[in-house]
PDB file of C-alpha atoms in Angstrom:
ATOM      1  CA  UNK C 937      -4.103  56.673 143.545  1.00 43.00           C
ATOM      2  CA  UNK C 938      -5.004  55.141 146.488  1.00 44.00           C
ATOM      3  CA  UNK C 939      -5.255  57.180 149.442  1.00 48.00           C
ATOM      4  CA  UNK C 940      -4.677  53.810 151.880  1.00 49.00           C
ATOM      5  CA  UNK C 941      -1.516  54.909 153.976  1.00 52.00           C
ATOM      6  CA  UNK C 942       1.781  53.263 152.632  1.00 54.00           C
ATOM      7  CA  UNK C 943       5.357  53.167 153.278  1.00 52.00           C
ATOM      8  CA  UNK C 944       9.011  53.168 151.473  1.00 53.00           C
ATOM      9  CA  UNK C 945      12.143  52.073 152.408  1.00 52.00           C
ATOM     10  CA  UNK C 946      14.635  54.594 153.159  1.00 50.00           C
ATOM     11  CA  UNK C 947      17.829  54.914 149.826  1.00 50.00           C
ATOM     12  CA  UNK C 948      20.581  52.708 151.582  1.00 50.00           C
ATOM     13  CA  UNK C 949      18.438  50.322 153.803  1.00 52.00           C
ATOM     14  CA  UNK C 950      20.178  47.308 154.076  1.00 53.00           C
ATOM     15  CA  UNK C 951      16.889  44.954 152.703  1.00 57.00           C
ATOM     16  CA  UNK C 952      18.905  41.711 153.916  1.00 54.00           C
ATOM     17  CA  UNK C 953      18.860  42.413 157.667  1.00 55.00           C
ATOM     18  CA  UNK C 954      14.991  43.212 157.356  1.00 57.00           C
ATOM     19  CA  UNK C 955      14.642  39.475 156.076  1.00 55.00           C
ATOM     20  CA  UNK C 956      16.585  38.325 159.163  1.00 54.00           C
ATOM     21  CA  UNK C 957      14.533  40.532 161.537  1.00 52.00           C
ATOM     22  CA  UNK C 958      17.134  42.849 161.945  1.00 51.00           C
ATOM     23  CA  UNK C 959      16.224  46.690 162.465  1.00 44.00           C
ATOM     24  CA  UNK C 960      16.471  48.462 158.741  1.00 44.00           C
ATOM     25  CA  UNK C 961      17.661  51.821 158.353  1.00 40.00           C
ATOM     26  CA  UNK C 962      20.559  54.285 159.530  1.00 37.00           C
ATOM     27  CA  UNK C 963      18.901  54.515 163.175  1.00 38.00           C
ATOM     28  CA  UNK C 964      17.461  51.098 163.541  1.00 37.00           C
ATOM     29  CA  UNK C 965      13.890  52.929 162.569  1.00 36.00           C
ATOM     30  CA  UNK C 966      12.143  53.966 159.439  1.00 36.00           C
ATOM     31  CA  UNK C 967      10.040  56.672 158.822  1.00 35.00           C
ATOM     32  CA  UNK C 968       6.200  55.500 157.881  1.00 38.00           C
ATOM     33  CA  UNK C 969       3.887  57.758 157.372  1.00 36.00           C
ATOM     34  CA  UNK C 970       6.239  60.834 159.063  1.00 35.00           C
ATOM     35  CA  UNK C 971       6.293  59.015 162.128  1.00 35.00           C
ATOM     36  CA  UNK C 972       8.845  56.296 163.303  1.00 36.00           C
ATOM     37  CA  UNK C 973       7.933  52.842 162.907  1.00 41.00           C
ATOM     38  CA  UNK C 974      10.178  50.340 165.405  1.00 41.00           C
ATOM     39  CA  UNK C 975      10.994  47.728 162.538  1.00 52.00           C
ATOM     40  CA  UNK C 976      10.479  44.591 165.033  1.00 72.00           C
ATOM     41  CA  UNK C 977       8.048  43.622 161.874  1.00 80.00           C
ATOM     42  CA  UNK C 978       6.962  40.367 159.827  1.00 86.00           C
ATOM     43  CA  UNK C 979       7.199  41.022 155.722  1.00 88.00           C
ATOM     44  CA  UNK C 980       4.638  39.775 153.361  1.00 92.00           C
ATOM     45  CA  UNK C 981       5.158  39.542 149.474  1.00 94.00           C
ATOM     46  CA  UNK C 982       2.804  38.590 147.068  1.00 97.00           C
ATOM     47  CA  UNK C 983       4.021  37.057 143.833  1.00 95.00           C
ATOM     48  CA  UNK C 984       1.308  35.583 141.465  1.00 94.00           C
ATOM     49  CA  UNK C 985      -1.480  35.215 143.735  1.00 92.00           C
ATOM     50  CA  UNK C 986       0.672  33.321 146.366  1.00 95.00           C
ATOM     51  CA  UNK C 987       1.626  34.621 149.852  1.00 97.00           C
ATOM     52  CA  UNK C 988       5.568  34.721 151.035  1.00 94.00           C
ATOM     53  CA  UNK C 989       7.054  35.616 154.411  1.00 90.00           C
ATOM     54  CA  UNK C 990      10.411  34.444 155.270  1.00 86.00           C
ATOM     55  CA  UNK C 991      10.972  31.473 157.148  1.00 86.00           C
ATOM     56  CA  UNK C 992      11.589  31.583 160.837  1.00 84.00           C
ATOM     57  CA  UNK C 993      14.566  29.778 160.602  1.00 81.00           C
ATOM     58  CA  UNK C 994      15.915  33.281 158.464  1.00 77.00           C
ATOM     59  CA  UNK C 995      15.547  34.482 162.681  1.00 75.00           C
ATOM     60  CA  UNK C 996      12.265  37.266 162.125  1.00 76.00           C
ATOM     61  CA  UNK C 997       9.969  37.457 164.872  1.00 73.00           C
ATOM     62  CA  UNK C 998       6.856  34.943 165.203  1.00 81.00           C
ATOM     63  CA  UNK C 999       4.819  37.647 165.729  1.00 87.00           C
ATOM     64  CA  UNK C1000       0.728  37.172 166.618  1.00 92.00           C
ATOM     65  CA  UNK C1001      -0.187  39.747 163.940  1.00 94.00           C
ATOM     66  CA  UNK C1002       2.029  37.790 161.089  1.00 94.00           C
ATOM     67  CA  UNK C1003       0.415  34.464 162.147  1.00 95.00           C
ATOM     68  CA  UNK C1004      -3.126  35.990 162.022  1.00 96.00           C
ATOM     69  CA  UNK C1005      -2.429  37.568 158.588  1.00 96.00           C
ATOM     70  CA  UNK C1006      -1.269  33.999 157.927  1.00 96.00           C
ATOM     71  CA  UNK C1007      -4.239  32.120 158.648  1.00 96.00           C
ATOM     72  CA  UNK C1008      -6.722  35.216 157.309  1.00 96.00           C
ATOM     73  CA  UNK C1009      -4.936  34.853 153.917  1.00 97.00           C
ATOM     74  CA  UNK C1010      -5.121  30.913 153.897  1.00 96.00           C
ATOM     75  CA  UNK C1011      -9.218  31.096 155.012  1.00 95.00           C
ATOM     76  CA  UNK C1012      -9.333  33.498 151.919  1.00 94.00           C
ATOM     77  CA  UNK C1013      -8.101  30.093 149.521  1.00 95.00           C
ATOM     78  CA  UNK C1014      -4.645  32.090 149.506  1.00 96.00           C
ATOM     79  CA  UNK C1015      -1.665  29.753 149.210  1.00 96.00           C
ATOM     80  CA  UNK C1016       0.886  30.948 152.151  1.00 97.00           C
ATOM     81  CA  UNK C1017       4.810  29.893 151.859  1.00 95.00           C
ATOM     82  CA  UNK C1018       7.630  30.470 154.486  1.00 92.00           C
ATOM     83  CA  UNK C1019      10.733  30.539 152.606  1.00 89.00           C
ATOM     84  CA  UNK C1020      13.800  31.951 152.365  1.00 85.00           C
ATOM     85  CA  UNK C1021      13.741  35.077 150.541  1.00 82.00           C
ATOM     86  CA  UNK C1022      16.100  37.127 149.037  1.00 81.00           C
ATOM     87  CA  UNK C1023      15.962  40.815 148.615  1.00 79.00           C
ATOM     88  CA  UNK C1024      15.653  41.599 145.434  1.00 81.00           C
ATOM     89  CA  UNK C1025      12.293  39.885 145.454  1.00 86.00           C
ATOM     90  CA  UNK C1026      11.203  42.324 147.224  1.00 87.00           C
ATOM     91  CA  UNK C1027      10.956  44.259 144.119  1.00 87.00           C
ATOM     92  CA  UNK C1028       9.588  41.391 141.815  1.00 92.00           C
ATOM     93  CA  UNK C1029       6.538  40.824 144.101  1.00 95.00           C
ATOM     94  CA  UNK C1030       3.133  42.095 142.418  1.00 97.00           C
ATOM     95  CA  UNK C1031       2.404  43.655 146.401  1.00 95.00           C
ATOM     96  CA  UNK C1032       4.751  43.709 149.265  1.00 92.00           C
ATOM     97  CA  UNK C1033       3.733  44.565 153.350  1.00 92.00           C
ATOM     98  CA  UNK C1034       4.751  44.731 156.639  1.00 90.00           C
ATOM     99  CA  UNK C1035       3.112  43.430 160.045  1.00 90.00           C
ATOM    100  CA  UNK C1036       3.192  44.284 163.393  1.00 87.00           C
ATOM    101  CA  UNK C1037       0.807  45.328 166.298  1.00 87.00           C
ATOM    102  CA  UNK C1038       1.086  49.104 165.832  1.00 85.00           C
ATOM    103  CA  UNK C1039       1.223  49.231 162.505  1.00 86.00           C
ATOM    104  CA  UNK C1040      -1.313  46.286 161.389  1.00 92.00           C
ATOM    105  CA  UNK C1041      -0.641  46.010 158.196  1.00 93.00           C
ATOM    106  CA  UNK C1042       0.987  47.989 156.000  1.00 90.00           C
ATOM    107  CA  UNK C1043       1.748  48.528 152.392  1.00 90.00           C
ATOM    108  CA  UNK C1044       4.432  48.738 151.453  1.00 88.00           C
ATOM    109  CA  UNK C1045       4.604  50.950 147.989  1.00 88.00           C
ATOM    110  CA  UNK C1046       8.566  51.379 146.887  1.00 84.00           C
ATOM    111  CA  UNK C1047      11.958  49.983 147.844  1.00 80.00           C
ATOM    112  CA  UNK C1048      14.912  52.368 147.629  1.00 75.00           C
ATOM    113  CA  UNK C1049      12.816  54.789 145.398  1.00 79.00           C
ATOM    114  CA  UNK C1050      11.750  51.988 143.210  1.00 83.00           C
ATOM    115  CA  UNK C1051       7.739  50.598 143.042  1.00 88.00           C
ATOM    116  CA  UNK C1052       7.632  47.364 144.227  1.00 90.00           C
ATOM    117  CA  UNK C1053       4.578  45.968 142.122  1.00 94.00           C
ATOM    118  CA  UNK C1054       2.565  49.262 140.271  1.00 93.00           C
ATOM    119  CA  UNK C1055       3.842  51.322 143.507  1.00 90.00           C
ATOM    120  CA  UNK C1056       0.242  51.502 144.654  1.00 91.00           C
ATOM    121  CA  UNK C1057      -1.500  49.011 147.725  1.00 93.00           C
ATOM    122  CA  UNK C1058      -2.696  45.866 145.765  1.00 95.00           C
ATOM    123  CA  UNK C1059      -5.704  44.196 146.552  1.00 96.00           C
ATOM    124  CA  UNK C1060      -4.632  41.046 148.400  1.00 97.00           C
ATOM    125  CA  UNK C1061      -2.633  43.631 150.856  1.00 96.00           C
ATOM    126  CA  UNK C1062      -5.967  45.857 151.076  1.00 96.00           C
ATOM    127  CA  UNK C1063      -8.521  42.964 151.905  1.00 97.00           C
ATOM    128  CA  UNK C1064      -5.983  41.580 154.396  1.00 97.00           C
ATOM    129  CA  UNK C1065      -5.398  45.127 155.927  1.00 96.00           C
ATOM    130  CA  UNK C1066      -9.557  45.428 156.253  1.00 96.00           C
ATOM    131  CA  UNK C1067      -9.441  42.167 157.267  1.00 96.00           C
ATOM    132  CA  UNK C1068      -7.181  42.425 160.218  1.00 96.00           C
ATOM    133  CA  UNK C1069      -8.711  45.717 161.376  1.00 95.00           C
ATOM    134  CA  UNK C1070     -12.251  44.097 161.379  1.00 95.00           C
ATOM    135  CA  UNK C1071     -10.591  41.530 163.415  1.00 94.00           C
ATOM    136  CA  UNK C1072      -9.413  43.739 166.116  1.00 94.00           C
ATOM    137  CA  UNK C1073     -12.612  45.714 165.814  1.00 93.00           C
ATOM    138  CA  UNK C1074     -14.506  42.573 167.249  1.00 93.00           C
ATOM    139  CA  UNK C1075     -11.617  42.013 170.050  1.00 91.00           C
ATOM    140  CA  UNK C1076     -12.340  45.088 171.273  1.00 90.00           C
ATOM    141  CA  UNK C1077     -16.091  44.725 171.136  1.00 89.00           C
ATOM    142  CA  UNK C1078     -15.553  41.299 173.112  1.00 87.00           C
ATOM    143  CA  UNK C1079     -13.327  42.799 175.798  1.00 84.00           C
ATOM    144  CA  UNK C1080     -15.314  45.995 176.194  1.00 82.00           C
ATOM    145  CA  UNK C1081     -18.511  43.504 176.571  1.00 82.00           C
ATOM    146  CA  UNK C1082     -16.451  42.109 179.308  1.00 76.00           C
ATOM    147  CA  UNK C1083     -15.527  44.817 181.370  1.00 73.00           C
ATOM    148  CA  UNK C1084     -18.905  46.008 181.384  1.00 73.00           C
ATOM    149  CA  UNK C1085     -20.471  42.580 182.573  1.00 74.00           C
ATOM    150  CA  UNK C1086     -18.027  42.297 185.254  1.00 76.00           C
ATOM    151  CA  UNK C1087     -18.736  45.582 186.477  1.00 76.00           C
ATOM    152  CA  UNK C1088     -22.217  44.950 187.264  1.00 71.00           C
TER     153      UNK C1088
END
């Protein structure tokens, strides 16, 4: 199993709102990896090789981190589509994860205690996690070289 941290939706989450941008869960949070995870987040699925998010007109977030993923994904010869999507894709796609600045990105492994692909982080999601964390990586190498060159 992969030990690549990974998260599942609470029983009862109401999948629909998440595709609108709405909060999921009873409190309007969802427990990831023990700790609470605001859901102000983008969702990815990946269904045959392709990339899905939902639309913006479905009312998510344009978030920085989902239009990064976006364009990381297409320089990788990935095919990205904003469409409408209705929940219970979320359990047809081969990989499904979630964006956002504090959590990067991350897998998601089961829906309402079902797997969502073989229940394990698929590859796409991995090289676009290491991806994006290589990415901030060399922002932070950029703005530390900064600081220290206008300190001297």
């Amino acid at each position: 199993r992969s030990r690549a941290p990974a998260f599942s939706w609470p029983q009862g989450a109401d999948l629909a709102d998440l595709l609108k941008g709405k909060p999921v869960g009873h409190s309007g949070n969802v427990v990831a990896n023990g700790a609470f995870a605001a859901m102000k987040t983008a969702i990815f699925l990946v269904r045959g090789g392709q990339l899905q998010t939902p639309a913006l007109a479905s009312g998510i977030l344009r978030g920085i981190t989902r239009n990064i993923v976006m364009q990381m994904a297409e320089k990788k010869g990935l095919e990205v589509y904003e469409r409408m999507i209705l929940p219970e894709e979320i359990l047809q796609a081969d990989e499904c994860f979630l964006t956002n600045t504090t959590m990067e990105v991350m897998p998601v492994t089961y829906c309402d205690g079902r797997p969502i692909g073989r229940g394990l982080p698929g590859a796409i999601t991995l090289a676009l996690k290491k991806a994006f964390r290589a990415h901030v990586e060399e922002l932070v190498k950029v703005y530390r070289t900064r600081q220290v060159l206008e300190e001297t």
